[in-house]
């Protein structure tokens, strides 16, 4: 139905722009109109608005980079390195991101997102006193209770107050206990899955073991944790009602038993699964089957080991795995996120540098996407570091309130898209991990990231948890939502006979600005002669009448709405030179000439 990251279903160009993506690996839907995409190759998370989706639409926001055109990895509080997975706390508006390249998890507040904002908390990179070190991205001296190595995804148990982190290179999943408001009690892991203890990290194919785990999904009703066991080509199911270190899994998908891990392309098999999304209402599990270039859908109401999938996207058949840059095709799908309110599935199509949006109200195998983010066409796949572009997005997360967080991994940022009425290739509203939409370097700092991938959101407290892979840490960002403040001041800066130009101050959290020209001084403007929308703090409105007084007004907008207008004062357009001049009066000391109006509102003398 739609494609994000490309403007056409047949395009696959990687790009670091507001609409583009570069190897996206994770997607997450927040349940309220926002899709978060782990744009892994751009080292960022982009946020797409999922209302009416337009193919290739611009992202609304970005995390991990300062702007949409930057895509370098970095270890800093506002940067990322190859972000992949994410989890969302709707009650607290927090996004948890797996910043894989930084070997950490990040927490971002997502209520009112400011592009390039600082994370509010983190995991995986600590001082000797267990304080967060945002500029460190080491491997933490092997497996232990405090460090991470290649954190890929995070999942949040809102009711049970637990945070799950897939510590990929350590071949394990760590469990952190949270307090009643889902805030970290400390930064020391309380339990481990995939290993018998905190000091082990060997990979294995067994009922209690893991090999490079990637995506996570949590079933709150059944208290089940689904783990994409990447190298073992399977999805493992854990009963986590009460967690015991190194406990056995209770189910497996993609393999007939717990002791086999071969890859295959079939209805009951997988080949390097990455992203996971669980839909509680229908008990469906969506799996980004990366190397098979498809998304597999399982009915997991009751899991039977090695069961068949019920649907497939990206391929028309269960036995094909051709990569494609089309409206129905995929090329290395990674993260997935589902919006239960609109039955939309968001897929981080990493190698195509885009996020695709599928309408799954009635699912058909191999169906077309309905929208695309990161690209303007379904057949494009250019990587870009811009407000609309993406570079290898690896993770997506939807916050349930109209925002999509995209782990723009290659741009080392998280971008935020407003998911109301989606336009293909639309601009993002905000960015985390970078100061603006055109920066993309990785860094270890409080407002930087390095390859962020996964994320989780705490809606009650407006917090975003981010897996900052390249920095080997987790970050916590404040994510309370709302429109930006109005520009504090502004004035007219130029005029012609048919246009007027103005400048104004920037507003924190603004994605775009609107300049409106009125013939009356009333604020808000009531008789608008013309308007223009721009991402800059200056603009020009054309098509005006010459020799006329106009009043200017500017406002700031993002995915949550627009501010009030700021009055810019008045100006008058220049008059045209009159035509058909003739002598109207003549005496010994003076002469009066008269001419036609030549477009002016009145005759000129």
Coordinates of C-alpha atoms in Angstrom, one line a residue:
X1 CA 0.0 0.0 0.0
X2 CA 2.7 2.5 0.9
X3 CA 6.5 2.9 1.2
X4 CA 8.7 5.0 3.4
X5 CA 12.3 5.8 2.6
X6 CA 11.7 5.7 -1.1
X7 CA 9.2 7.4 -3.4
X8 CA 8.7 4.3 -5.5
X9 CA 8.4 0.6 -4.7
X10 CA 11.0 -0.1 -7.3
X11 CA 13.7 2.2 -5.8
X12 CA 16.2 1.3 -3.2
X13 CA 18.7 4.2 -3.0
X14 CA 20.2 4.8 0.5
X15 CA 20.0 8.5 1.6
X16 CA 20.6 10.7 4.6
X17 CA 17.7 13.0 4.2
X18 CA 14.4 13.8 5.9
X19 CA 12.6 11.3 3.7
X20 CA 15.4 8.8 3.1
X21 CA 16.8 5.8 4.9
X22 CA 20.0 3.8 5.0
X23 CA 19.7 0.1 6.0
X24 CA 16.8 0.6 8.5
X25 CA 16.8 -2.3 11.0
X26 CA 14.0 -1.7 13.4
X27 CA 10.5 -0.1 13.5
X28 CA 8.2 0.5 16.4
X29 CA 4.7 2.0 16.5
X30 CA 3.6 4.0 19.6
X31 CA -0.2 3.4 19.2
X32 CA -0.9 7.1 18.7
X33 CA 0.1 7.9 15.2
X34 CA 3.9 7.8 15.4
X35 CA 6.3 5.3 13.8
X36 CA 9.9 5.1 15.1
X37 CA 12.4 3.8 12.6
X38 CA 15.9 2.5 13.5
X39 CA 17.7 4.0 10.5
X40 CA 20.8 2.0 11.3
X41 CA 23.1 3.1 8.5
X42 CA 22.4 6.7 9.3
X43 CA 23.0 6.2 13.0
X44 CA 19.7 7.7 14.0
X45 CA 16.0 7.1 14.8
X46 CA 13.5 8.9 12.6
X47 CA 9.9 9.5 13.6
X48 CA 7.2 9.4 11.0
X49 CA 3.6 10.6 11.4
X50 CA 1.3 7.8 10.4
X51 CA -2.0 9.6 9.7
X52 CA -2.5 9.7 5.9
X53 CA 0.7 8.2 4.6
X54 CA 2.3 9.5 1.4
X55 CA 4.9 7.3 -0.3
X56 CA 8.4 8.7 0.5
X57 CA 7.1 11.3 2.9
X58 CA 9.5 13.3 5.1
X59 CA 10.1 12.2 8.7
X60 CA 8.7 14.5 11.4
X61 CA 11.6 14.2 13.8
X62 CA 15.1 12.7 14.2
X63 CA 17.0 11.4 17.2
X64 CA 20.7 10.7 17.3
X65 CA 21.6 13.4 14.8
X66 CA 21.2 17.2 14.9
X67 CA 19.4 17.3 11.6
X68 CA 18.2 15.1 8.8
X69 CA 21.3 15.4 6.6
X70 CA 23.8 14.3 9.1
X71 CA 24.6 10.5 9.5
X72 CA 27.9 9.9 11.2
X73 CA 28.1 7.7 14.3
X74 CA 29.2 9.2 17.6
X75 CA 29.1 8.5 21.4
X76 CA 27.4 11.4 23.1
X77 CA 24.3 12.1 25.0
X78 CA 22.5 13.3 21.8
X79 CA 24.1 10.9 19.3
X80 CA 23.9 7.3 18.3
X81 CA 25.8 4.5 16.5
X82 CA 23.8 2.0 14.5
X83 CA 20.5 2.1 16.6
X84 CA 18.3 -0.9 16.0
X85 CA 15.5 -1.9 18.4
X86 CA 13.2 0.2 20.5
X87 CA 10.5 0.0 23.1
X88 CA 7.9 2.6 24.1
X89 CA 6.4 3.5 27.5
X90 CA 3.1 5.2 26.5
X91 CA 2.1 6.1 30.0
X92 CA 5.3 8.1 30.6
X93 CA 6.1 9.1 26.9
X94 CA 9.6 7.5 27.0
X95 CA 11.4 5.8 24.2
X96 CA 14.0 3.1 25.0
X97 CA 16.6 2.7 22.2
X98 CA 19.2 0.0 21.7
X99 CA 22.2 2.1 20.6
X100 CA 24.0 -1.0 19.2
X101 CA 27.3 0.5 17.9
X102 CA 27.8 2.4 21.2
X103 CA 27.1 -0.8 23.3
X104 CA 24.4 0.9 25.3
X105 CA 20.7 1.6 25.8
X106 CA 19.3 5.1 25.7
X107 CA 16.2 6.7 27.2
X108 CA 14.6 9.6 25.4
X109 CA 11.6 11.7 26.6
X110 CA 9.1 11.9 23.7
X111 CA 6.4 14.3 24.8
X112 CA 7.8 17.4 23.0
X113 CA 10.7 16.2 21.0
X114 CA 13.5 18.6 20.1
X115 CA 15.7 17.5 17.2
X116 CA 19.1 16.4 18.5
X117 CA 17.9 16.5 22.1
X118 CA 19.9 14.9 25.0
X119 CA 19.0 11.5 26.3
X120 CA 17.7 11.5 29.9
X121 CA 19.1 8.2 31.1
X122 CA 21.2 5.3 29.9
X123 CA 22.5 1.8 30.4
X124 CA 25.7 0.0 29.6
X125 CA 28.3 2.7 30.0
X126 CA 28.9 3.5 33.7
X127 CA 31.5 5.1 36.0
X128 CA 32.9 3.3 39.0
X129 CA 30.0 4.8 40.9
X130 CA 27.4 3.5 38.4
X131 CA 26.7 7.0 37.0
X132 CA 26.0 7.2 33.2
X133 CA 29.0 8.0 31.1
X134 CA 27.6 9.4 27.8
X135 CA 30.9 9.9 26.0
X136 CA 32.2 6.3 26.6
X137 CA 31.3 3.4 24.2
X138 CA 33.6 0.6 25.2
X139 CA 32.9 -3.2 25.4
X140 CA 32.9 -3.1 29.2
X141 CA 35.6 -5.7 29.8
X142 CA 33.5 -8.7 28.8
X143 CA 30.1 -9.9 30.1
X144 CA 29.0 -8.6 33.5
X145 CA 25.9 -7.0 35.2
X146 CA 26.7 -3.4 34.2
X147 CA 27.9 -3.5 30.6
X148 CA 26.6 -4.1 27.1
X149 CA 28.2 -5.2 23.9
X150 CA 26.1 -4.5 20.8
X151 CA 22.7 -3.8 22.4
X152 CA 20.2 -4.3 19.6
X153 CA 16.7 -3.9 21.1
X154 CA 14.7 -3.1 24.2
X155 CA 11.2 -4.1 25.4
X156 CA 9.2 -2.7 28.3
X157 CA 7.0 -4.5 30.7
X158 CA 4.8 -1.6 31.8
X159 CA 2.7 -3.4 34.3
X160 CA 5.6 -5.5 35.7
X161 CA 8.1 -2.6 35.7
X162 CA 10.9 -4.4 33.9
X163 CA 13.1 -3.4 30.9
X164 CA 14.5 -6.2 28.6
X165 CA 17.7 -5.4 26.6
X166 CA 19.1 -7.7 23.9
X167 CA 22.8 -7.7 24.5
X168 CA 23.6 -9.2 21.1
X169 CA 27.4 -9.8 21.1
X170 CA 27.2 -11.2 24.6
X171 CA 24.5 -13.6 23.3
X172 CA 22.0 -12.8 26.0
X173 CA 19.1 -10.7 27.1
X174 CA 19.4 -8.6 30.3
X175 CA 16.5 -7.8 32.6
X176 CA 16.5 -4.5 34.6
X177 CA 13.9 -3.9 37.3
X178 CA 12.2 -0.5 37.3
X179 CA 10.3 1.4 39.9
X180 CA 6.5 2.1 40.0
X181 CA 6.9 4.9 37.4
X182 CA 9.1 2.7 35.2
X183 CA 12.3 4.6 36.1
X184 CA 15.6 2.7 36.5
X185 CA 16.1 1.7 40.2
X186 CA 19.8 1.3 39.4
X187 CA 21.8 0.4 36.3
X188 CA 22.8 -3.1 37.3
X189 CA 21.0 -6.0 35.5
X190 CA 18.8 -8.2 37.8
X191 CA 18.4 -11.2 35.5
X192 CA 19.9 -12.8 32.4
X193 CA 18.4 -15.0 29.6
X194 CA 20.4 -17.0 27.1
X195 CA 23.3 -17.6 29.6
X196 CA 23.5 -19.4 32.8
X197 CA 25.1 -16.4 34.6
X198 CA 26.3 -12.9 34.0
X199 CA 29.9 -13.9 33.4
X200 CA 29.2 -16.1 30.4
X201 CA 28.6 -15.1 26.8
X202 CA 29.1 -18.1 24.5
X203 CA 26.7 -18.7 21.6
X204 CA 24.8 -22.0 21.3
X205 CA 21.8 -23.7 19.8
X206 CA 19.9 -25.0 22.8
X207 CA 16.6 -24.5 24.7
X208 CA 18.3 -22.1 27.2
X209 CA 20.8 -20.4 24.9
X210 CA 21.0 -17.7 22.3
X211 CA 23.2 -16.6 19.4
X212 CA 23.3 -12.9 18.6
X213 CA 19.8 -12.0 19.7
X214 CA 18.3 -9.0 18.0
X215 CA 14.6 -7.9 18.2
X216 CA 12.4 -8.2 21.2
X217 CA 8.6 -8.2 21.7
X218 CA 6.6 -8.4 24.9
X219 CA 3.2 -9.9 25.4
X220 CA 1.9 -8.2 28.6
X221 CA -1.3 -10.4 28.9
X222 CA 0.6 -13.7 28.6
X223 CA 3.8 -12.4 30.2
X224 CA 5.8 -13.8 27.2
X225 CA 9.0 -12.4 25.8
X226 CA 9.7 -13.1 22.1
X227 CA 13.4 -13.0 21.1
X228 CA 14.7 -12.9 17.5
X229 CA 17.6 -15.4 17.8
X230 CA 19.4 -14.0 14.7
X231 CA 22.2 -16.5 14.0
X232 CA 20.1 -19.5 15.1
X233 CA 17.5 -18.5 12.5
X234 CA 14.6 -18.7 15.0
X235 CA 12.4 -16.8 17.4
X236 CA 12.5 -18.0 21.0
X237 CA 9.6 -17.6 23.4
X238 CA 10.2 -17.2 27.1
X239 CA 7.7 -17.3 30.0
X240 CA 8.8 -14.3 32.1
X241 CA 6.1 -14.3 34.7
X242 CA 9.0 -15.0 37.1
X243 CA 12.5 -14.9 35.6
X244 CA 15.2 -17.4 36.5
X245 CA 18.7 -16.8 35.2
X246 CA 19.4 -19.0 32.2
X247 CA 15.9 -20.5 32.2
X248 CA 14.6 -22.7 29.3
X249 CA 12.5 -21.2 26.5
X250 CA 8.9 -22.5 26.3
X251 CA 8.5 -22.3 22.5
X252 CA 10.4 -21.8 19.2
X253 CA 9.4 -20.5 15.8
X254 CA 11.4 -21.0 12.6
X255 CA 12.8 -24.4 13.7
X256 CA 11.1 -27.7 14.5
X257 CA 13.0 -28.1 17.8
X258 CA 15.4 -26.3 20.1
X259 CA 18.6 -28.0 18.9
X260 CA 18.5 -27.0 15.2
X261 CA 19.4 -23.6 13.8
X262 CA 19.7 -23.9 10.0
X263 CA 18.4 -21.2 7.7
X264 CA 15.7 -21.8 5.1
X265 CA 13.0 -20.1 3.0
X266 CA 9.7 -21.8 3.8
X267 CA 6.4 -21.2 5.5
X268 CA 7.7 -22.5 8.8
X269 CA 11.4 -21.4 8.5
X270 CA 13.4 -18.2 9.0
X271 CA 16.7 -16.8 7.7
X272 CA 18.3 -14.3 10.2
X273 CA 15.2 -12.7 11.9
X274 CA 15.8 -9.2 13.2
X275 CA 12.8 -7.1 14.2
X276 CA 9.7 -8.3 16.1
X277 CA 6.3 -6.7 16.8
X278 CA 3.4 -8.2 18.8
X279 CA -0.3 -7.3 18.3
X280 CA -2.2 -8.2 21.4
X281 CA -5.7 -8.0 19.9
X282 CA -5.2 -10.7 17.3
X283 CA -2.2 -12.5 18.9
X284 CA -0.1 -11.9 15.8
X285 CA 3.7 -11.8 15.8
X286 CA 5.4 -9.9 13.0
X287 CA 8.9 -11.0 12.2
X288 CA 11.4 -9.0 10.0
X289 CA 13.0 -12.0 8.2
X290 CA 16.1 -10.1 7.1
X291 CA 17.9 -12.3 4.7
X292 CA 14.7 -13.7 3.2
X293 CA 13.6 -10.1 2.4
X294 CA 10.2 -10.5 3.9
X295 CA 8.0 -10.0 7.0
X296 CA 6.5 -13.2 8.3
X297 CA 3.3 -13.2 10.4
X298 CA 2.6 -15.9 13.0
X299 CA -0.6 -16.6 15.0
X300 CA 0.9 -17.0 18.5
X301 CA -2.3 -17.3 20.6
X302 CA -0.9 -20.8 21.3
X303 CA 2.7 -21.4 20.1
X304 CA 3.4 -24.8 18.6
X305 CA 7.1 -25.4 17.9
X306 CA 7.9 -25.0 14.2
X307 CA 4.4 -23.9 13.3
X308 CA 3.6 -22.4 9.9
X309 CA 3.2 -18.6 9.4
X310 CA -0.2 -17.3 8.5
X311 CA 0.9 -14.4 6.2
X312 CA 3.9 -13.0 4.3
X313 CA 4.8 -9.5 3.2
X314 CA 7.6 -8.6 0.8
X315 CA 7.1 -11.8 -1.2
X316 CA 4.1 -13.3 -2.9
X317 CA 5.1 -16.8 -1.9
X318 CA 6.6 -18.4 1.2
X319 CA 9.3 -20.1 -1.0
X320 CA 10.8 -17.0 -2.6
X321 CA 13.2 -14.4 -1.1
X322 CA 14.1 -12.0 -3.9
X323 CA 15.2 -8.5 -2.8
X324 CA 13.3 -5.6 -4.5
X325 CA 12.8 -1.9 -4.4
X326 CA 9.1 -1.8 -5.3
X327 CA 5.8 -1.0 -3.6
X328 CA 5.4 -4.6 -2.5
X329 CA 9.1 -5.6 -2.2
X330 CA 11.7 -5.5 0.6
X331 CA 15.4 -5.5 0.7
X332 CA 16.8 -6.4 4.1
X333 CA 13.8 -5.6 6.4
X334 CA 14.8 -5.1 10.0
X335 CA 12.5 -3.5 12.6
X336 CA 8.8 -3.7 12.6
X337 CA 6.1 -1.8 14.5
X338 CA 2.3 -2.1 14.6
X339 CA -0.4 0.5 15.1
X340 CA -3.4 -1.3 16.6
X341 CA -5.6 1.8 16.2
X342 CA -5.3 1.9 12.4
X343 CA -4.0 -1.6 11.7
X344 CA -0.9 -0.3 10.0
X345 CA 2.4 -2.1 10.0
X346 CA 5.6 -0.1 9.8
X347 CA 8.7 -1.9 8.3
X348 CA 12.2 -0.6 8.4
X349 CA 13.4 -1.6 5.0
X350 CA 17.1 -1.1 5.9
X351 CA 19.0 -1.6 2.6
X352 CA 16.4 0.4 0.7
X353 CA 16.9 3.3 3.2
X354 CA 13.2 3.7 3.8
X355 CA 10.2 2.7 6.0
X356 CA 7.2 1.1 4.4
X357 CA 3.7 1.4 5.7
X358 CA 1.3 -1.5 5.2
X359 CA -2.5 -1.5 5.8
X360 CA -3.3 -4.8 7.5
X361 CA -7.0 -4.4 8.2
X362 CA -7.3 -7.3 5.8
X363 CA -3.9 -8.9 5.1
X364 CA -3.0 -10.4 1.7
X365 CA 0.2 -12.2 1.0
X366 CA 2.6 -10.0 -1.0
X367 CA 0.3 -6.9 -0.8
X368 CA 1.4 -3.4 -1.7
X369 CA 2.5 -0.9 0.9
X370 CA 0.4 2.3 1.2
X371 CA 3.1 4.8 2.1
X372 CA 6.8 5.3 2.2
X373 CA 9.1 7.4 4.5
X374 CA 12.7 8.2 3.7
X375 CA 12.0 8.3 0.0
X376 CA 9.4 10.2 -2.1
X377 CA 8.9 7.2 -4.5
X378 CA 8.5 3.5 -3.9
X379 CA 11.3 2.9 -6.5
X380 CA 13.9 5.1 -4.9
X381 CA 16.4 4.1 -2.3
X382 CA 18.9 6.9 -1.8
X383 CA 20.5 7.3 1.6
X384 CA 20.4 10.9 2.9
X385 CA 21.1 13.0 6.0
X386 CA 18.2 15.4 5.7
X387 CA 14.9 16.1 7.5
X388 CA 13.1 13.6 5.2
X389 CA 15.9 11.2 4.5
X390 CA 17.2 8.0 6.2
X391 CA 20.4 6.0 6.1
X392 CA 20.0 2.3 6.9
X393 CA 17.1 2.7 9.4
X394 CA 17.1 -0.4 11.6
X395 CA 14.4 0.2 14.1
X396 CA 10.9 1.7 14.3
X397 CA 8.6 2.3 17.3
X398 CA 5.1 3.8 17.5
X399 CA 4.1 5.6 20.7
X400 CA 0.4 5.2 20.4
X401 CA -0.1 8.9 20.3
X402 CA 0.6 9.7 16.6
X403 CA 4.4 9.6 16.6
X404 CA 6.8 7.2 14.9
X405 CA 10.4 7.0 16.2
X406 CA 12.8 5.7 13.6
X407 CA 16.3 4.4 14.5
X408 CA 18.2 6.1 11.7
X409 CA 21.2 4.0 12.4
X410 CA 23.5 5.2 9.6
X411 CA 22.9 8.8 10.6
X412 CA 23.4 8.0 14.3
X413 CA 20.1 9.6 15.3
X414 CA 16.5 8.9 16.1
X415 CA 14.0 10.9 14.0
X416 CA 10.4 11.5 15.0
X417 CA 7.7 11.4 12.4
X418 CA 4.1 12.7 13.0
X419 CA 1.8 9.9 11.9
X420 CA -1.5 11.8 11.3
X421 CA -2.0 12.2 7.6
X422 CA 1.1 10.7 6.1
X423 CA 2.6 12.1 2.9
X424 CA 5.2 9.9 1.1
X425 CA 8.7 11.2 1.8
X426 CA 7.4 13.7 4.4
X427 CA 9.8 15.6 6.7
X428 CA 10.4 14.4 10.2
X429 CA 9.2 16.6 13.1
X430 CA 12.2 16.1 15.4
X431 CA 15.6 14.5 15.8
X432 CA 17.4 13.0 18.7
X433 CA 21.2 12.3 18.7
X434 CA 22.1 15.2 16.4
X435 CA 21.7 19.0 16.8
X436 CA 19.9 19.3 13.4
X437 CA 18.6 17.3 10.5
X438 CA 21.8 17.6 8.4
X439 CA 24.4 16.3 10.9
X440 CA 25.1 12.6 11.0
X441 CA 28.4 11.9 12.8
X442 CA 28.5 9.4 15.7
X443 CA 29.6 10.5 19.1
X444 CA 29.5 9.5 22.8
X445 CA 27.7 12.4 24.6
X446 CA 24.5 13.0 26.5
X447 CA 22.8 14.4 23.3
X448 CA 24.5 12.1 20.8
X449 CA 24.3 8.5 19.6
X450 CA 26.2 5.9 17.6
X451 CA 24.1 3.5 15.5
X452 CA 20.9 3.5 17.6
X453 CA 18.6 0.6 16.7
X454 CA 15.9 -0.5 19.1
X455 CA 13.7 1.6 21.4
X456 CA 10.9 1.3 23.9
X457 CA 8.4 3.9 25.0
X458 CA 6.9 4.6 28.5
X459 CA 3.7 6.5 27.6
X460 CA 2.7 7.2 31.2
X461 CA 6.0 9.1 31.9
X462 CA 6.8 10.3 28.4
X463 CA 10.1 8.5 28.3
X464 CA 11.9 7.0 25.4
X465 CA 14.4 4.1 26.0
X466 CA 17.0 3.8 23.2
X467 CA 19.5 1.0 22.5
X468 CA 22.7 3.0 21.5
X469 CA 24.5 0.1 19.9
X470 CA 27.8 1.8 18.8
X471 CA 28.2 3.4 22.3
X472 CA 27.4 0.1 24.1
X473 CA 24.8 1.8 26.2
X474 CA 21.1 2.5 26.7
X475 CA 19.7 6.1 26.8
X476 CA 16.6 7.5 28.3
X477 CA 15.0 10.6 26.7
X478 CA 12.1 12.8 27.9
X479 CA 9.3 12.5 25.3
X480 CA 6.4 14.6 26.4
X481 CA 4.6 15.9 23.4
X482 CA 3.2 19.2 22.2
X483 CA 3.6 21.9 19.5
X484 CA 6.6 24.2 19.7
X485 CA 6.7 27.7 21.2
X486 CA 6.0 30.6 18.9
X487 CA 9.0 32.6 17.5
X488 CA 9.9 35.2 20.1
X489 CA 10.3 38.0 17.5
X490 CA 10.7 38.8 13.8
X491 CA 10.4 41.6 11.2
X492 CA 10.1 42.2 7.5
X493 CA 13.5 42.1 5.7
X494 CA 12.7 42.9 2.0
X495 CA 10.0 43.8 -0.5
X496 CA 9.3 44.1 -4.2
X497 CA 6.3 45.2 -6.1
X498 CA 4.7 41.7 -5.7
X499 CA 6.4 40.1 -2.7
X500 CA 7.5 40.6 0.9
X501 CA 10.2 38.8 2.9
X502 CA 10.6 38.3 6.6
X503 CA 12.8 36.7 9.2
X504 CA 12.1 35.4 12.7
X505 CA 13.7 33.7 15.7
X506 CA 13.9 29.9 15.8
X507 CA 11.7 27.8 18.1
X508 CA 12.8 24.7 20.0
X509 CA 11.1 21.5 18.6
X510 CA 9.9 23.2 15.4
X511 CA 10.0 21.2 12.2
X512 CA 8.6 23.9 9.9
X513 CA 7.6 27.5 10.0
X514 CA 4.6 29.3 8.3
X515 CA 4.8 32.9 7.1
X516 CA 1.4 34.5 6.5
X517 CA 0.7 37.9 4.9
X518 CA -2.6 39.7 5.7
X519 CA -4.2 42.9 4.6
X520 CA -5.4 43.5 8.2
X521 CA -3.4 43.8 11.5
X522 CA -5.6 41.4 13.5
X523 CA -3.7 38.5 15.1
X524 CA -4.3 35.7 14.3
X525 CA -4.5 36.8 10.6
X526 CA -8.1 36.7 9.2
X527 CA -7.7 38.0 5.6
X528 CA -4.6 36.1 4.3
X529 CA -3.2 37.4 1.0
X530 CA -0.6 34.6 0.8
X531 CA 1.5 32.3 2.9
X532 CA 4.6 30.1 2.6
X533 CA 6.0 27.1 4.6
X534 CA 9.7 26.6 5.2
X535 CA 12.2 24.8 7.4
X536 CA 14.2 28.0 7.7
X537 CA 13.7 31.0 9.9
X538 CA 13.0 33.2 6.9
X539 CA 10.6 33.2 4.1
X540 CA 9.0 35.1 1.2
X541 CA 5.4 35.4 0.1
X542 CA 4.8 36.2 -3.6
X543 CA 1.7 37.1 -5.6
X544 CA 0.9 40.3 -3.7
X545 CA -0.4 43.6 -5.0
X546 CA 2.0 46.6 -5.6
X547 CA 1.8 49.7 -3.5
X548 CA -0.1 48.0 -0.8
X549 CA 0.3 47.8 3.0
X550 CA 0.5 44.3 4.4
X551 CA 0.9 42.7 7.9
X552 CA 3.2 39.7 8.6
X553 CA 2.8 36.8 11.0
X554 CA 5.0 33.7 11.7
X555 CA 4.3 30.5 13.6
X556 CA 6.3 27.3 14.3
X557 CA 4.9 23.8 13.7
X558 CA 5.8 20.1 14.4
X559 CA 4.1 16.8 14.4
X560 CA 1.9 17.8 17.4
X561 CA 0.6 21.0 15.9
X562 CA 1.5 24.7 15.5
X563 CA 2.2 27.6 17.9
X564 CA 0.3 30.8 18.0
X565 CA 1.3 33.5 15.5
X566 CA 4.0 36.1 16.2
X567 CA 3.3 39.5 14.7
X568 CA 6.1 40.8 12.5
X569 CA 4.9 44.3 11.9
X570 CA 3.8 45.9 8.6
X571 CA 5.4 46.8 5.3
X572 CA 4.2 48.2 1.9
X573 CA 5.1 46.6 -1.4
X574 CA 6.8 48.9 -3.9
X575 CA 4.7 50.7 -6.5
X576 CA 5.0 49.9 -10.2
X577 CA 6.2 52.8 -12.5
X578 CA 3.1 54.4 -13.9
X579 CA 2.4 54.3 -17.6
X580 CA 1.0 56.7 -20.3
X581 CA 2.4 59.7 -18.6
X582 CA 0.9 63.1 -19.6
X583 CA 1.0 66.7 -18.4
X584 CA -1.8 67.3 -16.0
X585 CA -0.9 70.9 -15.1
X586 CA 1.9 73.3 -16.1
X587 CA 2.9 76.8 -14.9
X588 CA 6.0 78.9 -14.8
X589 CA 7.4 77.1 -11.7
X590 CA 6.1 73.5 -11.7
X591 CA 4.7 70.7 -13.7
X592 CA 2.3 67.9 -12.7
X593 CA 2.4 64.5 -14.5
X594 CA -0.4 61.9 -14.4
X595 CA -0.2 58.3 -15.5
X596 CA -2.1 55.0 -15.5
X597 CA -2.0 52.7 -12.4
X598 CA 0.0 49.9 -14.1
X599 CA -1.2 47.4 -11.5
X600 CA -1.1 49.8 -8.6
X601 CA -4.4 49.9 -6.5
X602 CA -5.0 53.6 -7.7
X603 CA -3.9 56.0 -10.4
X604 CA -0.6 57.7 -9.6
X605 CA 0.2 61.4 -9.8

